[in-house]
Short mmCIF file of C-alpha atoms in Angstrom, two decimals:
data_model
loop_
_atom_site.label_atom_id
_atom_site.label_comp_id
_atom_site.label_asym_id
_atom_site.label_seq_id
_atom_site.Cartn_x
_atom_site.Cartn_y
_atom_site.Cartn_z
CA LYS B 214 -59.54 18.89 24.87
CA GLN B 215 -57.11 20.75 27.22
CA GLU B 216 -54.55 23.40 25.42
CA VAL B 217 -51.87 24.68 27.22
CA THR B 218 -50.02 27.67 25.61
CA GLN B 219 -46.60 29.44 26.57
CA ILE B 220 -45.77 33.11 25.91
CA PRO B 221 -43.19 34.07 24.71
CA ALA B 222 -41.76 31.25 22.56
CA ALA B 223 -38.41 32.56 23.20
CA LEU B 224 -36.68 35.07 25.28
CA SER B 225 -33.30 36.62 25.45
CA VAL B 226 -32.25 38.93 28.31
CA PRO B 227 -29.18 40.21 29.97
CA GLU B 228 -27.45 38.66 32.87
CA GLY B 229 -29.12 39.85 36.33
CA GLU B 230 -32.65 40.62 34.93
CA ASN B 231 -35.71 39.55 36.53
CA LEU B 232 -38.14 37.89 34.11
CA VAL B 233 -41.57 36.37 33.83
CA LEU B 234 -42.70 33.33 31.56
CA ASN B 235 -46.26 32.71 31.06
CA CYS B 236 -48.43 29.88 30.73
CA SER B 237 -52.06 29.55 30.27
CA PHE B 238 -54.53 26.59 29.89
CA THR B 239 -58.29 25.99 28.72
CA ASP B 240 -59.62 23.66 31.22
CA SER B 241 -59.42 24.53 34.77
CA ALA B 242 -60.31 20.97 36.01
CA ILE B 243 -56.80 19.87 36.93
CA TYR B 244 -54.93 18.27 39.76
CA ASN B 245 -51.84 20.49 39.44
CA LEU B 246 -49.53 22.25 37.31
CA GLN B 247 -45.85 21.57 36.87
CA TRP B 248 -43.03 23.70 35.32
CA PHE B 249 -40.10 21.76 34.14
CA ARG B 250 -36.72 22.75 32.67
CA GLN B 251 -35.13 21.02 29.66
CA ASP B 252 -31.35 21.55 28.59
CA PRO B 253 -30.65 20.84 25.08
CA GLY B 254 -30.34 16.87 24.24
CA LYS B 255 -31.50 16.26 27.74
CA GLY B 256 -34.59 15.06 29.87
CA LEU B 257 -36.89 17.30 31.92
CA THR B 258 -36.11 18.28 35.40
CA SER B 259 -39.07 19.26 37.67
CA LEU B 260 -38.71 22.63 39.08
CA LEU B 261 -41.76 23.60 41.04
CA LEU B 262 -45.41 21.68 41.19
CA ILE B 263 -48.29 23.64 42.37
CA GLN B 264 -51.37 22.03 43.63
CA SER B 265 -54.87 22.84 42.27
CA SER B 266 -55.65 24.41 45.72
CA GLN B 267 -52.33 26.61 46.04
CA ARG B 268 -51.50 29.97 44.85
CA GLU B 269 -48.02 29.84 44.56
CA GLN B 270 -44.73 27.86 45.11
CA THR B 271 -41.00 29.11 45.63
CA SER B 272 -37.82 27.43 45.34
CA GLY B 273 -34.47 29.63 45.51
CA ARG B 274 -34.68 32.18 42.69
CA LEU B 275 -37.92 30.88 41.30
CA ASN B 276 -41.40 31.49 42.06
CA ALA B 277 -44.56 30.16 40.20
CA SER B 278 -47.99 31.03 40.67
CA LEU B 279 -51.30 29.45 39.75
CA ASP B 280 -54.79 31.27 38.93
CA LYS B 281 -56.75 28.22 37.91
CA SER B 282 -60.12 30.24 37.66
CA SER B 283 -58.53 32.32 34.69
CA GLY B 284 -56.35 29.36 33.65
CA ARG B 285 -53.14 30.95 34.06
CA SER B 286 -49.56 30.65 35.68
CA THR B 287 -46.41 32.50 35.72
CA LEU B 288 -42.76 31.41 36.33
CA TYR B 289 -40.86 34.40 37.79
CA ILE B 290 -37.15 33.96 37.86
CA ALA B 291 -34.94 36.51 40.04
CA ALA B 292 -31.53 37.84 38.89
CA SER B 293 -31.17 35.52 35.95
CA GLN B 294 -27.66 33.99 35.35
CA PRO B 295 -26.25 32.44 32.33
CA GLY B 296 -26.80 29.00 33.62
CA ASP B 297 -30.37 29.60 33.47
CA SER B 298 -30.61 29.23 29.94
CA ALA B 299 -32.73 26.45 28.72
CA THR B 300 -36.09 25.73 27.78
CA TYR B 301 -39.04 25.91 30.20
CA LEU B 302 -42.05 23.90 29.88
CA CYS B 303 -45.41 24.14 31.71
CA ALA B 304 -47.75 21.14 31.98
CA VAL B 305 -50.92 20.63 33.80
CA MET B 306 -52.04 17.29 35.36
CA GLU B 307 -55.44 16.61 34.24
CA TYR B 308 -58.02 14.19 35.90
CA GLY B 309 -56.94 10.68 34.58
CA ASN B 310 -53.30 10.79 35.37
CA LYS B 311 -52.67 12.78 31.96
CA LEU B 312 -49.85 15.57 31.75
CA VAL B 313 -50.43 18.15 29.19
CA PHE B 314 -47.45 20.08 28.23
CA GLY B 315 -47.14 23.46 26.24
CA ALA B 316 -44.74 23.96 23.58
CA GLY B 317 -42.01 25.54 25.83
CA THR B 318 -40.20 28.89 26.09
CA ILE B 319 -36.76 29.03 25.06
CA LEU B 320 -34.74 31.24 27.51
CA ARG B 321 -31.18 32.74 26.62
CA VAL B 322 -29.46 34.49 29.37
CA LYS B 323 -26.50 36.70 28.09
CA SER B 324 -23.40 37.41 30.05
CA ASN D 375 -30.41 5.54 42.90
CA ALA D 376 -30.41 5.66 39.23
CA GLY D 377 -33.86 7.22 38.91
CA VAL D 378 -35.34 6.86 35.43
CA THR D 379 -33.03 5.11 33.07
CA GLN D 380 -33.85 4.45 29.00
CA THR D 381 -32.10 2.52 26.60
CA PRO D 382 -30.89 2.90 23.87
CA LYS D 383 -30.07 6.49 23.52
CA PHE D 384 -30.00 6.48 19.76
CA GLN D 385 -31.82 4.33 17.18
CA VAL D 386 -32.19 4.28 13.34
CA LEU D 387 -34.79 2.19 11.92
CA LYS D 388 -36.05 1.42 8.70
CA THR D 389 -39.66 1.78 7.73
CA GLY D 390 -41.33 -1.42 8.62
CA GLN D 391 -38.82 -2.67 11.33
CA SER D 392 -39.92 -3.08 14.88
CA MET D 393 -38.19 -2.29 17.94
CA THR D 394 -38.46 -2.04 21.77
CA LEU D 395 -37.64 1.32 23.91
CA GLN D 396 -36.65 0.27 27.35
CA CYS D 397 -37.51 2.19 30.41
CA ALA D 398 -36.78 1.52 33.93
CA GLN D 399 -36.98 2.94 37.41
CA ASP D 400 -35.81 1.96 40.92
CA MET D 401 -37.74 4.56 42.94
CA ASN D 402 -40.66 2.15 43.54
CA HIS D 403 -43.13 4.44 41.30
CA GLU D 404 -46.49 3.03 40.58
CA TYR D 405 -47.16 5.39 37.85
CA MET D 406 -45.14 5.55 34.63
CA SER D 407 -45.52 7.04 31.33
CA TRP D 408 -44.15 7.48 27.78
CA TYR D 409 -44.22 10.70 25.92
CA ARG D 410 -43.10 11.77 22.49
CA GLN D 411 -41.50 15.09 21.68
CA ASP D 412 -41.62 16.83 18.34
CA PRO D 413 -40.44 20.41 17.32
CA GLY D 414 -43.08 22.96 17.99
CA MET D 415 -45.51 20.57 19.61
CA GLY D 416 -44.29 20.04 23.02
CA LEU D 417 -44.47 16.45 24.63
CA ARG D 418 -47.49 14.58 23.96
CA LEU D 419 -48.78 11.60 26.04
CA ILE D 420 -48.43 8.08 24.29
CA HIS D 421 -49.55 5.58 26.90
CA TYR D 422 -49.26 5.30 30.38
CA SER D 423 -49.61 2.66 33.57
CA VAL D 424 -50.95 3.37 36.88
CA GLY D 425 -49.29 0.02 38.34
CA ALA D 426 -48.21 -3.48 37.24
CA GLY D 427 -50.70 -4.90 35.02
CA ILE D 428 -52.39 -1.95 34.09
CA THR D 429 -51.99 0.25 30.90
CA ASP D 430 -54.12 2.95 29.14
CA GLN D 431 -53.81 5.25 26.20
CA GLY D 432 -52.61 8.51 26.09
CA GLU D 433 -53.28 11.27 23.19
CA VAL D 434 -51.28 9.65 20.62
CA PRO D 435 -51.19 5.73 21.03
CA ASN D 436 -51.49 4.51 17.52
CA GLY D 437 -48.69 2.28 16.46
CA TYR D 438 -47.45 1.84 19.76
CA ASN D 439 -47.87 -1.18 22.60
CA VAL D 440 -46.94 -1.12 26.12
CA SER D 441 -47.00 -3.69 28.84
CA ARG D 442 -46.25 -3.45 32.52
CA SER D 443 -45.36 -7.03 34.27
CA THR D 444 -43.16 -5.33 36.86
CA THR D 445 -43.12 -2.16 38.94
CA GLU D 446 -39.76 -1.21 37.50
CA ASP D 447 -40.13 -1.64 33.87
CA PHE D 448 -42.52 -0.21 31.10
CA PRO D 449 -41.05 -0.87 27.67
CA LEU D 450 -42.56 0.82 24.67
CA ARG D 451 -42.87 -1.40 21.28
CA LEU D 452 -43.20 -0.16 17.80
CA LEU D 453 -44.66 -2.73 15.89
CA SER D 454 -43.94 -1.41 12.44
CA ALA D 455 -41.99 1.67 12.40
CA ALA D 456 -43.13 4.70 10.16
CA PRO D 457 -41.26 8.02 9.36
CA SER D 458 -43.96 9.91 11.30
CA GLN D 459 -42.60 7.93 14.20
CA THR D 460 -39.28 9.85 13.95
CA SER D 461 -39.10 11.64 17.45
CA VAL D 462 -37.56 11.76 20.75
CA TYR D 463 -39.09 9.40 23.25
CA PHE D 464 -39.33 10.18 27.15
CA CYS D 465 -40.15 8.01 29.80
CA ALA D 466 -41.42 9.36 33.23
CA SER D 467 -42.61 8.12 36.48
CA SER D 468 -43.98 9.30 39.77
CA TYR D 469 -45.44 7.58 42.99
CA THR D 470 -48.96 8.19 42.28
CA GLY D 471 -49.41 9.88 38.85
CA ILE D 472 -50.46 13.59 40.25
CA ASP D 473 -47.04 14.32 42.01
CA THR D 474 -43.57 15.16 40.60
CA GLN D 475 -42.83 13.34 37.58
CA TYR D 476 -39.19 12.29 37.07
CA PHE D 477 -38.18 12.01 33.11
CA GLY D 478 -35.59 9.79 31.89
CA PRO D 479 -32.79 11.09 29.40
CA GLY D 480 -34.61 10.40 26.36
CA THR D 481 -34.40 8.15 23.04
CA ARG D 482 -33.77 9.78 19.82
CA LEU D 483 -35.38 7.51 17.14
CA THR D 484 -34.91 8.13 13.56
CA VAL D 485 -37.20 6.08 11.01
CA LEU D 486 -35.85 6.31 7.41
#
């Protein structure tokens, strides 16, 4: 059974700092890996999707990498801002169209 | 383009009552799915559909029914609510199922 783990569970950083969120998964047989953002009381917003054949994707200040063979992904946030405060969720898409989520990293960026 | 919409936003039920959570999308997506989110456990897949008339079970399907009579709508039915079904429910959709997922705003359900 696929298991997705996110480390750390919570992170508090000062504004302007670069930071890395980690995601690991146990079964490398995946279609893709997606990073989502969730604000309190809201739904999920897709940030980046990395296909299983890709190594990384970039969008603005966000960069996500994927090492499928080792079962790891990282989300790099450059020059963090208070508006980046949210829960970040990692999810892998398995064969059979099933998305398996990690429990998330709660990020707080202090001004 | 409203995206993925869910109703109601909040609901309180008594044990044993039934209800239907509504989900609709206007993006002509073939794939739709339902998740529940519980503290510390992430989101877990309940049921999903790869097109009208086709549904399948996810990780936690017990106590829930679904049907997909149109491309746009994917309702989730609780037949006899239990306190263990207290959760936040999210509906999602995508074109093919293996591309970017679009989530609705969620329904917060409490079962007393």
